[in-house]
PDB file of C-alpha atoms and ligand atoms in Angstrom:
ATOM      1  CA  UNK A  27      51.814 -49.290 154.856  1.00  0.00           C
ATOM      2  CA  UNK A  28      54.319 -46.408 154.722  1.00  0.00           C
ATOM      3  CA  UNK A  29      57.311 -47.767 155.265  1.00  0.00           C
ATOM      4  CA  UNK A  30      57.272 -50.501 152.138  1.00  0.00           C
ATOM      5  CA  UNK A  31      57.026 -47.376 150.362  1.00  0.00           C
ATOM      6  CA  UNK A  32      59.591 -45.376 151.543  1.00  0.00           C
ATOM      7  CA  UNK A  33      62.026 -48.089 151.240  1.00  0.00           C
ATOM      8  CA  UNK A  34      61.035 -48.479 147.265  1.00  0.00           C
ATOM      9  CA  UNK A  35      61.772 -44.896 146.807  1.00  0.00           C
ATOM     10  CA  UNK A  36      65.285 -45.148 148.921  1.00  0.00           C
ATOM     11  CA  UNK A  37      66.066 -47.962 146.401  1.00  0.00           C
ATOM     12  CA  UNK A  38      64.771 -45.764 143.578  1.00  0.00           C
ATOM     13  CA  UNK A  39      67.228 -43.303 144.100  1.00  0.00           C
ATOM     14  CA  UNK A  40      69.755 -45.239 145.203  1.00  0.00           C
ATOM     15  CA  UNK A  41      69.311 -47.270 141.784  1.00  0.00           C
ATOM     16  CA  UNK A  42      69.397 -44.002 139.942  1.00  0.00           C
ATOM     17  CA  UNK A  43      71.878 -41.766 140.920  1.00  0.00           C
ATOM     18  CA  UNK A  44      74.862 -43.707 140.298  1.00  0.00           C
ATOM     19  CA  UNK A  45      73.532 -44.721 136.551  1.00  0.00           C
ATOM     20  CA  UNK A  46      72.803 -40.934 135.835  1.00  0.00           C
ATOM     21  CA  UNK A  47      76.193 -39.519 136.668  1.00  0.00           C
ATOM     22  CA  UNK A  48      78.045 -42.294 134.875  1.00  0.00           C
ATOM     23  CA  UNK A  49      76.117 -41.031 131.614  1.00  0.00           C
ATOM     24  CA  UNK A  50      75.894 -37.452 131.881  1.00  0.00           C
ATOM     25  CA  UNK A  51      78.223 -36.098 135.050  1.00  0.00           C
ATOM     26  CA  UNK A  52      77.359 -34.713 137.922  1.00  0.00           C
ATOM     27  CA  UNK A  53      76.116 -31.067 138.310  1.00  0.00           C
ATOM     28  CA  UNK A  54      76.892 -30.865 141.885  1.00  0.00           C
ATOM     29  CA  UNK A  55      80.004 -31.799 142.147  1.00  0.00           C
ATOM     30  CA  UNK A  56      80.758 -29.872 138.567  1.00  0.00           C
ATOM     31  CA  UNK A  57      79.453 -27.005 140.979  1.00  0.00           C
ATOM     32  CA  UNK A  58      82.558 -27.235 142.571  1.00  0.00           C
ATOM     33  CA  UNK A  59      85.053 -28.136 140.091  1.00  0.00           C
ATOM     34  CA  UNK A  60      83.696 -24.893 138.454  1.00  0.00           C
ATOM     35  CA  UNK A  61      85.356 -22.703 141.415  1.00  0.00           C
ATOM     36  CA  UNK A  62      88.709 -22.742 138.562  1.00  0.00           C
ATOM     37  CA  UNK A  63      86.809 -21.505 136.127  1.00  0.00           C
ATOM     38  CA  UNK A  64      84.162 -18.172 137.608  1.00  0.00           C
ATOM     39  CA  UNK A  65      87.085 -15.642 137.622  1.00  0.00           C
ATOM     40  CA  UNK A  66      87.145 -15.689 133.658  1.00  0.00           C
ATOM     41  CA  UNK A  67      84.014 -17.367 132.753  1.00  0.00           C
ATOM     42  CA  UNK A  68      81.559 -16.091 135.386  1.00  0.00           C
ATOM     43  CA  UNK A  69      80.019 -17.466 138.889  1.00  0.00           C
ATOM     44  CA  UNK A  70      76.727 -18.822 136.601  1.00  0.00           C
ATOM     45  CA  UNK A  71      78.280 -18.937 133.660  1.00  0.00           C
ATOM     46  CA  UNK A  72      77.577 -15.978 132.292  1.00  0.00           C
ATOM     47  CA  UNK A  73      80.784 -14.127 131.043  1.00  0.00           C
ATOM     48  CA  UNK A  74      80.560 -10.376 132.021  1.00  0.00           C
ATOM     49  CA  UNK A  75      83.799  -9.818 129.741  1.00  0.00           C
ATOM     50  CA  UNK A  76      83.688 -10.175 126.334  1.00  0.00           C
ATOM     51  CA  UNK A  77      87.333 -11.732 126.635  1.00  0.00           C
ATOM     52  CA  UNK A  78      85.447 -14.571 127.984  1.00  0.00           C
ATOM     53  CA  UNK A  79      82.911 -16.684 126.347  1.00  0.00           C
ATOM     54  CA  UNK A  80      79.689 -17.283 128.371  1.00  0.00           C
ATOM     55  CA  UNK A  81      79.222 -21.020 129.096  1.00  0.00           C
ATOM     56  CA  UNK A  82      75.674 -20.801 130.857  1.00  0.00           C
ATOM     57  CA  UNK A  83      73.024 -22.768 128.770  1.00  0.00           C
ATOM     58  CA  UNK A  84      75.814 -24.184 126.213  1.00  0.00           C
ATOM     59  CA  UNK A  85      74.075 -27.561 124.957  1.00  0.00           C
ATOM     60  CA  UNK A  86      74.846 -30.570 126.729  1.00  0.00           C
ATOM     61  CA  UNK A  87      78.438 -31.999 125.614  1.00  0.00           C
ATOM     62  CA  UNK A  88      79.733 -28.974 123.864  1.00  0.00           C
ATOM     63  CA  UNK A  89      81.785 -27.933 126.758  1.00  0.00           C
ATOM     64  CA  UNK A  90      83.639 -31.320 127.047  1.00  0.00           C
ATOM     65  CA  UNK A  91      84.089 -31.959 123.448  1.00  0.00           C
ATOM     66  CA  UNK A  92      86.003 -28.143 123.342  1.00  0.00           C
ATOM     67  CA  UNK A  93      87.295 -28.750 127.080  1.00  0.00           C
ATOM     68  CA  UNK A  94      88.893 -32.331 124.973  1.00  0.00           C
ATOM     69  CA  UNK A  95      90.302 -30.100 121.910  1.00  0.00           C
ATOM     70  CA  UNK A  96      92.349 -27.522 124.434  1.00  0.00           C
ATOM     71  CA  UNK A  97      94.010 -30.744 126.218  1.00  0.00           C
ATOM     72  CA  UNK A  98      95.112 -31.894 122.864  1.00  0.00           C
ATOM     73  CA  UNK A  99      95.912 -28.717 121.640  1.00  0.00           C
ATOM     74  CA  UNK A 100      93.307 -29.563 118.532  1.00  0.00           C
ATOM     75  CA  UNK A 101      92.044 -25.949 119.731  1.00  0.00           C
ATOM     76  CA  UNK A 102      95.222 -23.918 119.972  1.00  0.00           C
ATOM     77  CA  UNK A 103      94.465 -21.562 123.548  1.00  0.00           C
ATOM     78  CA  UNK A 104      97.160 -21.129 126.033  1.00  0.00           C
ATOM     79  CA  UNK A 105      95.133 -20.047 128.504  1.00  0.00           C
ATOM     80  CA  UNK A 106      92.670 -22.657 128.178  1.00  0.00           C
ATOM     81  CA  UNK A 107      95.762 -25.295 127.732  1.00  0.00           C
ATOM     82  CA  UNK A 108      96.897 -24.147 131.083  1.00  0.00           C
ATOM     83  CA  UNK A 109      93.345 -24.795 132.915  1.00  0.00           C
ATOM     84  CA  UNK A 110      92.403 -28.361 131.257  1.00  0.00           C
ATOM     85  CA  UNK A 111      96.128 -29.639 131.728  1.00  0.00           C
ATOM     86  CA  UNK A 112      94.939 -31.243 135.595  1.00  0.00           C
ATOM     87  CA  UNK A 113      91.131 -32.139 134.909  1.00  0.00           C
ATOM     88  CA  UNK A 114      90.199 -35.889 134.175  1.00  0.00           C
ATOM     89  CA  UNK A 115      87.402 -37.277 131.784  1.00  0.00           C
ATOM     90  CA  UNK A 116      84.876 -37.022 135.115  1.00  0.00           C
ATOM     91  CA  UNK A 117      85.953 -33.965 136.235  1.00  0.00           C
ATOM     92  CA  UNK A 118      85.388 -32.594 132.182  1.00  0.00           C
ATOM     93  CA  UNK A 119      82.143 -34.091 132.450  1.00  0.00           C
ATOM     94  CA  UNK A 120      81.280 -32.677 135.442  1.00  0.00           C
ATOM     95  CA  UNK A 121      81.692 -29.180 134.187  1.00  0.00           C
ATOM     96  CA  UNK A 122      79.905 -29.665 131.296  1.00  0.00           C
ATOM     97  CA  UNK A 123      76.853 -31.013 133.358  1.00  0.00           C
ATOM     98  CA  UNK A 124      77.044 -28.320 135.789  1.00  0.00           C
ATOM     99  CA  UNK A 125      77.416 -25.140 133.187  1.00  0.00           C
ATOM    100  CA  UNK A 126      74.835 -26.902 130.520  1.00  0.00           C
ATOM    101  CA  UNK A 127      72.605 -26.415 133.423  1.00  0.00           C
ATOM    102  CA  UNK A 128      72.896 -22.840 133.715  1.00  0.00           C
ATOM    103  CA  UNK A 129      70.512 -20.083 133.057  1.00  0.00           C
ATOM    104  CA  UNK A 130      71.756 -17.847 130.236  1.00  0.00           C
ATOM    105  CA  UNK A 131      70.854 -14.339 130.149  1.00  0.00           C
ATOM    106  CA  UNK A 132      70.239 -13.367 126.976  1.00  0.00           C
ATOM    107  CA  UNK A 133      72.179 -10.309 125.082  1.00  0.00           C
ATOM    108  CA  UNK A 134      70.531  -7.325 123.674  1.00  0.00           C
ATOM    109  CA  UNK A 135      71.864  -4.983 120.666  1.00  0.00           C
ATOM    110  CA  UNK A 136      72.169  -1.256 121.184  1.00  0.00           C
ATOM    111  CA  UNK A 137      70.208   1.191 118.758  1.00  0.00           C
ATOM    112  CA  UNK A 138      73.110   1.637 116.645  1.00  0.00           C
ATOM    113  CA  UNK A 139      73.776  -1.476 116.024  1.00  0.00           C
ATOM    114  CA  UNK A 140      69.913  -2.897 115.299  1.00  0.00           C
ATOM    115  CA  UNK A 141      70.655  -1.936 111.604  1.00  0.00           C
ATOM    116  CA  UNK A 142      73.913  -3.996 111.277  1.00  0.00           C
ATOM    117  CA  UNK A 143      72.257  -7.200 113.231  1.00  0.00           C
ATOM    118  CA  UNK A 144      69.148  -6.812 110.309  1.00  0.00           C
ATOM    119  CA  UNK A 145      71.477  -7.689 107.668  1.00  0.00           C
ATOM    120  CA  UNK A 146      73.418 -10.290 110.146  1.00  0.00           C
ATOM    121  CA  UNK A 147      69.756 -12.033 110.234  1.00  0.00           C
ATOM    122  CA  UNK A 148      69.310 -12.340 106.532  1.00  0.00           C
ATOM    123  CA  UNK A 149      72.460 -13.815 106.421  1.00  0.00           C
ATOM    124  CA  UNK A 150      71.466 -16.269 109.532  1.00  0.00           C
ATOM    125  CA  UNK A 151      68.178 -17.342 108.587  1.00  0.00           C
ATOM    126  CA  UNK A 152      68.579 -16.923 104.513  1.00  0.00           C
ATOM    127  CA  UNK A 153      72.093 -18.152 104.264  1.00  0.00           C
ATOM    128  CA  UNK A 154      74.434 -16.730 101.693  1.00  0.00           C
ATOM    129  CA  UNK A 155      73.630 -18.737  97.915  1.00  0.00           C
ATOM    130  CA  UNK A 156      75.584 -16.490  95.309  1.00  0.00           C
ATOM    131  CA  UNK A 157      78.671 -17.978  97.440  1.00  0.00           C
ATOM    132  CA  UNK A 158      77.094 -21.584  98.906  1.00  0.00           C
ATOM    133  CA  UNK A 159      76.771 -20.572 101.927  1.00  0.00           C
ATOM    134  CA  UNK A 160      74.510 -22.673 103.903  1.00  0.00           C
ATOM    135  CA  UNK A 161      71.980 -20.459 106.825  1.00  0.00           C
ATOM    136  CA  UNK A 162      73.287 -21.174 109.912  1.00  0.00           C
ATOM    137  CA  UNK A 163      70.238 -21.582 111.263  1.00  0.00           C
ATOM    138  CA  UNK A 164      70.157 -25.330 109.784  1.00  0.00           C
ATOM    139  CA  UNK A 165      72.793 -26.325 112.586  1.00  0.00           C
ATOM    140  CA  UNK A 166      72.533 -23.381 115.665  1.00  0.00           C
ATOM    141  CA  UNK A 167      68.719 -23.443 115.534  1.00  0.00           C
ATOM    142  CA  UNK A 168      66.334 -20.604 114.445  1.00  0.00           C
ATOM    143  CA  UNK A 169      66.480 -19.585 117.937  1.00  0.00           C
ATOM    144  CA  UNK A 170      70.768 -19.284 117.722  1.00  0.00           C
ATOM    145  CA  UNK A 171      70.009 -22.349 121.004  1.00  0.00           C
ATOM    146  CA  UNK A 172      71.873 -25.093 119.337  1.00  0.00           C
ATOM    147  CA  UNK A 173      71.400 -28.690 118.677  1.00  0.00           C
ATOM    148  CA  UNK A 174      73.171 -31.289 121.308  1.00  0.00           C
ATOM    149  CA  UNK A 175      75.783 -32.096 121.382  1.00  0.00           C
ATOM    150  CA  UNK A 176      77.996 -30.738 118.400  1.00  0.00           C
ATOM    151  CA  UNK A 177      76.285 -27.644 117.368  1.00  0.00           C
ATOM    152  CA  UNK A 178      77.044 -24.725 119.970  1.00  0.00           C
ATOM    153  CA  UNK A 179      74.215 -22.321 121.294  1.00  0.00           C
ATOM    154  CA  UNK A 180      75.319 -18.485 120.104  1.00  0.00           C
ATOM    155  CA  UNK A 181      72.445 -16.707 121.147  1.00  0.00           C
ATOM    156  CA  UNK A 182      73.371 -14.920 124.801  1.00  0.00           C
ATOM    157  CA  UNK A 183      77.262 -15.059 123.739  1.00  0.00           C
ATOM    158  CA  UNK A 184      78.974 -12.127 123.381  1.00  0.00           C
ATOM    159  CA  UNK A 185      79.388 -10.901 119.964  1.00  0.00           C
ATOM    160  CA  UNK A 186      82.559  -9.903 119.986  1.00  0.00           C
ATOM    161  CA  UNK A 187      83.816 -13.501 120.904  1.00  0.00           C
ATOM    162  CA  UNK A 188      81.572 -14.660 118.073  1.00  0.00           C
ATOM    163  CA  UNK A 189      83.127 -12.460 115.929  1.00  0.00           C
ATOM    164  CA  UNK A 190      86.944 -13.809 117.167  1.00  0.00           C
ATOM    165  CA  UNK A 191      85.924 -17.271 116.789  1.00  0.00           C
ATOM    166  CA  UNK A 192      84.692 -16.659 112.784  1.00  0.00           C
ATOM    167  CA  UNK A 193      87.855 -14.822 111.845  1.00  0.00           C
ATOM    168  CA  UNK A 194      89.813 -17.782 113.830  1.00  0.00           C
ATOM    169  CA  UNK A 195      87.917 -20.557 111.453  1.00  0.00           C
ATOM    170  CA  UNK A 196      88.750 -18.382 108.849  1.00  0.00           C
ATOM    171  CA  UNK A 197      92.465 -17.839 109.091  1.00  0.00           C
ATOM    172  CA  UNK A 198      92.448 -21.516 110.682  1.00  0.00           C
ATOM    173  CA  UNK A 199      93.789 -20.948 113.888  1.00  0.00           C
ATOM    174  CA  UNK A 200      91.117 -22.330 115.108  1.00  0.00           C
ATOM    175  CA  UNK A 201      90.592 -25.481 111.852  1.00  0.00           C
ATOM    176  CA  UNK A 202      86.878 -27.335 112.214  1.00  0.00           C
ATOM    177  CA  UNK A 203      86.037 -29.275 108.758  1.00  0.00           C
ATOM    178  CA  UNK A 204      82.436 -27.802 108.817  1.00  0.00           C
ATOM    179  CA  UNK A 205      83.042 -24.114 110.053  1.00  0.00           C
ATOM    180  CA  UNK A 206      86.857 -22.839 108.511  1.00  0.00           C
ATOM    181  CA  UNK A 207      85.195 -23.140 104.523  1.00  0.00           C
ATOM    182  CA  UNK A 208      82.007 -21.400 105.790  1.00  0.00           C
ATOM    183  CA  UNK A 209      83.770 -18.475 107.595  1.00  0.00           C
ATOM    184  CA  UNK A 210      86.493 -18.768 104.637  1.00  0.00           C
ATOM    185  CA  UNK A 211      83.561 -17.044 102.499  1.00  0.00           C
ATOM    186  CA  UNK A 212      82.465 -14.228 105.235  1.00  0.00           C
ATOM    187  CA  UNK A 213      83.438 -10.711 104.661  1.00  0.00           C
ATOM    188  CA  UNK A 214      84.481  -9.479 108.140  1.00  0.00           C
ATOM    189  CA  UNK A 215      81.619  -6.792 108.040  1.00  0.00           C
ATOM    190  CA  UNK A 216      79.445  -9.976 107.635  1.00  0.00           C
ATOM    191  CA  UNK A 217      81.080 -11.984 110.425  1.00  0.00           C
ATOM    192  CA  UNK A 218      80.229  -8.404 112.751  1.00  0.00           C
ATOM    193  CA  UNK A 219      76.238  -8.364 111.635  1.00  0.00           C
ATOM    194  CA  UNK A 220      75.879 -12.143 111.777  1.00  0.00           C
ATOM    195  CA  UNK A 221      76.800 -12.241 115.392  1.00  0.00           C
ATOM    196  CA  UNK A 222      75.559  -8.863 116.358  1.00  0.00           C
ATOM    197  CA  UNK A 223      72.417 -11.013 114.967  1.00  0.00           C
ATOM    198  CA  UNK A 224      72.704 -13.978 116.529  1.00  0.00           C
ATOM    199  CA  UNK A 225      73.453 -12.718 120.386  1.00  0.00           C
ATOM    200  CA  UNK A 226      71.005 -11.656 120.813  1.00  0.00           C
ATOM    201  CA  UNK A 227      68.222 -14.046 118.978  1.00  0.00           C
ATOM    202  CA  UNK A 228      65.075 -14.507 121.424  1.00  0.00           C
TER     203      UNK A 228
HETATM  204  C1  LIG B 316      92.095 -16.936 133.073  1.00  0.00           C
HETATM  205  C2  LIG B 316      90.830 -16.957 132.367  1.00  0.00           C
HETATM  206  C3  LIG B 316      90.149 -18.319 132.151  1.00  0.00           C
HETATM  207  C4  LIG B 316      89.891 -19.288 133.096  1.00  0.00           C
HETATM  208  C5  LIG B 316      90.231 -19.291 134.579  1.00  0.00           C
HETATM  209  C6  LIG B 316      89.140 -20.325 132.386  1.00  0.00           C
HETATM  210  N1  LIG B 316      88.965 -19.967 131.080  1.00  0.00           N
HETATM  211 FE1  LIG B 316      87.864 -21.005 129.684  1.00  0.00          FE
HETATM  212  N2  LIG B 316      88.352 -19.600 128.259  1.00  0.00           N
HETATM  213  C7  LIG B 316      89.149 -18.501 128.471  1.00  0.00           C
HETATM  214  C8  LIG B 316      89.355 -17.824 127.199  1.00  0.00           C
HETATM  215  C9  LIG B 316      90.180 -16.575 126.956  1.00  0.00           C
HETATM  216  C10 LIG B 316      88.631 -18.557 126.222  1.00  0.00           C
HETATM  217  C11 LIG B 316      88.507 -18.258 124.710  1.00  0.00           C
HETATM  218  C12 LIG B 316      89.510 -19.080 123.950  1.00  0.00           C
HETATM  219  C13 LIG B 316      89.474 -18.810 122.469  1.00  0.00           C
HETATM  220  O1  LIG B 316      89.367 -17.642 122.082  1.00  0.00           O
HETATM  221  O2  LIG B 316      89.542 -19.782 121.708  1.00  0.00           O
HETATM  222  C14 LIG B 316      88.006 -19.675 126.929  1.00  0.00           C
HETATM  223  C15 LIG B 316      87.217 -20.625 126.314  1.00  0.00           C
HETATM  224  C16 LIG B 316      86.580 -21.670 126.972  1.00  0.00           C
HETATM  225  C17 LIG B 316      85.670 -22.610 126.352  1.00  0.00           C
HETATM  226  C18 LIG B 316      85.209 -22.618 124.895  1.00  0.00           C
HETATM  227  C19 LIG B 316      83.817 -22.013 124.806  1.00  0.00           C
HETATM  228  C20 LIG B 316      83.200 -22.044 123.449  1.00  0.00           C
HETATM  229  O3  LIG B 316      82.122 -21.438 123.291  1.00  0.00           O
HETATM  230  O4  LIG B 316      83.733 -22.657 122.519  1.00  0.00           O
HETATM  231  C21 LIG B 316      85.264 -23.477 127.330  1.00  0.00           C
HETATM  232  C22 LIG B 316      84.309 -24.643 127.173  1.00  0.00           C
HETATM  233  C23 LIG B 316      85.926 -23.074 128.563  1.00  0.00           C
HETATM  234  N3  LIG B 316      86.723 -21.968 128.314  1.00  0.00           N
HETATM  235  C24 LIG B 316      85.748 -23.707 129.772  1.00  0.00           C
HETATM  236  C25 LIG B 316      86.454 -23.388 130.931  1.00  0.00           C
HETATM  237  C26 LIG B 316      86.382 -24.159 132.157  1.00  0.00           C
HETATM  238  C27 LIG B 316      85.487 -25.379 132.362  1.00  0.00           C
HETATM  239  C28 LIG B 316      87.217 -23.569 133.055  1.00  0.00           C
HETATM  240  C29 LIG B 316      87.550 -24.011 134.467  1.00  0.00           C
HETATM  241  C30 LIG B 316      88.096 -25.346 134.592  1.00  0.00           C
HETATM  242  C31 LIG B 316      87.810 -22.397 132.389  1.00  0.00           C
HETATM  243  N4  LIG B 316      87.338 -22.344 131.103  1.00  0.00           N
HETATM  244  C32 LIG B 316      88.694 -21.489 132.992  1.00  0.00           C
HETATM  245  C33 LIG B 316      89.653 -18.072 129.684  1.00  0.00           C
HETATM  246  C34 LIG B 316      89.576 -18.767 130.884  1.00  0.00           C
HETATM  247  C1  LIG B 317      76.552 -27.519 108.685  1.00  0.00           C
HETATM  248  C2  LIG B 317      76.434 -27.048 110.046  1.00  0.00           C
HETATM  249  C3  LIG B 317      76.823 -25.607 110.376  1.00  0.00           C
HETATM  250  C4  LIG B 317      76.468 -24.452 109.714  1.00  0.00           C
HETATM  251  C5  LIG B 317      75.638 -24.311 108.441  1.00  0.00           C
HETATM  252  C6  LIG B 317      77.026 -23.367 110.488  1.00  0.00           C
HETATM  253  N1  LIG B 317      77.685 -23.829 111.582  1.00  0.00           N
HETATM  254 FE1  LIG B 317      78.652 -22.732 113.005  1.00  0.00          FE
HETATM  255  N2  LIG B 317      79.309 -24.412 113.936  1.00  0.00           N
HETATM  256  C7  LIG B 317      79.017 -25.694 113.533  1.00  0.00           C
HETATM  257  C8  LIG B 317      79.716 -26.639 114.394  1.00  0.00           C
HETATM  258  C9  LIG B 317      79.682 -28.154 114.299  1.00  0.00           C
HETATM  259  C10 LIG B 317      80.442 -25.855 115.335  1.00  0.00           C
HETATM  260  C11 LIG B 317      81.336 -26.368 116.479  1.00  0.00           C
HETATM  261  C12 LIG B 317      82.784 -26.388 116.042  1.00  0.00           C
HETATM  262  C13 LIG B 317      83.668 -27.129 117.029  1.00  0.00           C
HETATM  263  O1  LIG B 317      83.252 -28.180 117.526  1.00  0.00           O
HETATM  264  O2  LIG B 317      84.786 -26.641 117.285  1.00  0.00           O
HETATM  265  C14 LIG B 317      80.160 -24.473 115.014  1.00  0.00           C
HETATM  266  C15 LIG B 317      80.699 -23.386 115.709  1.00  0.00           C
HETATM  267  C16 LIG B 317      80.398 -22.059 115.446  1.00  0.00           C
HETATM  268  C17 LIG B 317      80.895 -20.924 116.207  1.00  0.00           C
HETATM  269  C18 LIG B 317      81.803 -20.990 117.438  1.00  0.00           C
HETATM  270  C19 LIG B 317      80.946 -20.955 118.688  1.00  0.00           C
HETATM  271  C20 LIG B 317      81.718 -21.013 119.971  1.00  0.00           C
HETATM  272  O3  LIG B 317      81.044 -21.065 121.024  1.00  0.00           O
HETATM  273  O4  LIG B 317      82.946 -20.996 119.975  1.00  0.00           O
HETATM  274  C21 LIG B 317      80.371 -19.805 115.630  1.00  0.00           C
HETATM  275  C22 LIG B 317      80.602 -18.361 116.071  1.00  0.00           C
HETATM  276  C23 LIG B 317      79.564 -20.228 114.513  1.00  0.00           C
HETATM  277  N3  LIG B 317      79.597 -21.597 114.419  1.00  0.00           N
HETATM  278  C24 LIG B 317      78.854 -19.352 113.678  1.00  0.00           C
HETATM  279  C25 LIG B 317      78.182 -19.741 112.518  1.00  0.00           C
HETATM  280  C26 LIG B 317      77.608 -18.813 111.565  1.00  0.00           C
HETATM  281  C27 LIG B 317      77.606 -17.300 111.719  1.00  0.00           C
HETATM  282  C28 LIG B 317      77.083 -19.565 110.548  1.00  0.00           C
HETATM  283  C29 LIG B 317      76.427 -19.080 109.257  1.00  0.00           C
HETATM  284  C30 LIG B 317      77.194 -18.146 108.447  1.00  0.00           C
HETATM  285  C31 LIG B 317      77.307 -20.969 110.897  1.00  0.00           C
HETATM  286  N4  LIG B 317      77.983 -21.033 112.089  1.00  0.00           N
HETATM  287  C32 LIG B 317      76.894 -22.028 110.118  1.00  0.00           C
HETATM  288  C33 LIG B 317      78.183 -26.055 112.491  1.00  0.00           C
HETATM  289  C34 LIG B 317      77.608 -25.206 111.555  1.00  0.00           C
END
């Protein structure tokens, strides 16, 4: 009686693997693509530069659709330019499978900083009405975890890059139709506490 069964589950996985990688990519073999990437980025994932972002833990298709904008310069990086120029579709989805998979570690804020990050959180949760400013929390998640696949986790990311990445929306060197008018209203004192805030969100 064993052997019927073994031979189901061989076909089970046989049936399955193909069909999952096709959808998502493949983590393993992202694994290895990722080799280009750990010098900047991390071995996991996690950035220990805050040149860098952190990928680890980024939801699922985040990383391709920004790994997409650098090959077509949408996202202006010339770094980043340089690295995407050789990868194809699978080997972009690969990455994203493998470093979506990743633990993050999450960030902490430093005493002098835990009054700055209380304002940042009024701003997060609250938003900002006198200006229209929407919470963020409505599209990164009370948590600062995201919502697959457009809306990016910031919670574990380094602040600083958080803090690049607003002023970039807001003098559009980095355009996105949602974020560039939101960041357009953001004091840069705000755009400091917001993601002094948000890094380190449990
Ligand atoms: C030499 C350093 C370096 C290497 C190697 C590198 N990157 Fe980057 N990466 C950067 C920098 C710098 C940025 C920030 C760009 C910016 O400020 O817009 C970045 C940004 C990114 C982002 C955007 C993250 C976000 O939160 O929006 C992704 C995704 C990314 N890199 C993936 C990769 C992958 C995948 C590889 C390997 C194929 C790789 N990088 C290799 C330096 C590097
Ligand atoms: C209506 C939805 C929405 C709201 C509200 C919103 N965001 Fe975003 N945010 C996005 C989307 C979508 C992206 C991804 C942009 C892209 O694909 O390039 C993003 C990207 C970002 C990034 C870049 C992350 C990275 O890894 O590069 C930061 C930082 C950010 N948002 C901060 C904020 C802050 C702070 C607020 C509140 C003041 C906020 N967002 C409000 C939708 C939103």
């Amino acid at each position: 009686m064993k052997r019927p069964t073994s031979i189901i589950i061989a076909l089970l996985i046989f049936v399955a693997t193909p069909i999952h990688s096709a959808v998502a990519g493949d983590a393993m073999a992202g694994k290895v693509k990722a080799q280009l990437c750990v010098a900047c980025h991390g071995a996991d994932g996690n950035s220990a530069n805050s040149q860098f972002p952190s990928l680890a833990g980024q939801v699922p298709g985040y990383i391709a659709a920004q790994l997409t904008l650098f090959k077509s310069g949408n996202r202006a990086n010339p770094v980043m330019a340089g690295m995407v120029a050789p990868l194809s579709q699978t080997d972009i989805q690969d990455l994203d499978a493998y470093f979506s998979a990743q633990q993050s570690i999450l960030g902490s804020i430093s005493e002098t900083d835990v009054k700055a990050a209380e304002s940042g959180g009024t701003l997060y949760r609250g938003g900002f009405k006198a200006l229209g400013v929407a919470p963020c929390m409505g599209c990164h998640g009370p948590a600062g975890r995201g919502i697959p696949p457009k809306y990016p986790r910031l919670t574990g990311q380094h602040p600083e890059y958080l803090e690049r990445q607003l002023q970039a929306f807001k003098t559009k060197t980095r355009k996105h139709r949602v974020m560039s008018p939101i960041a357009f209203l953001l004091t840069p004192q705000q755009m400091r506490e917001v993601s002094l805030y948000v890094s380190a969100l449990k």
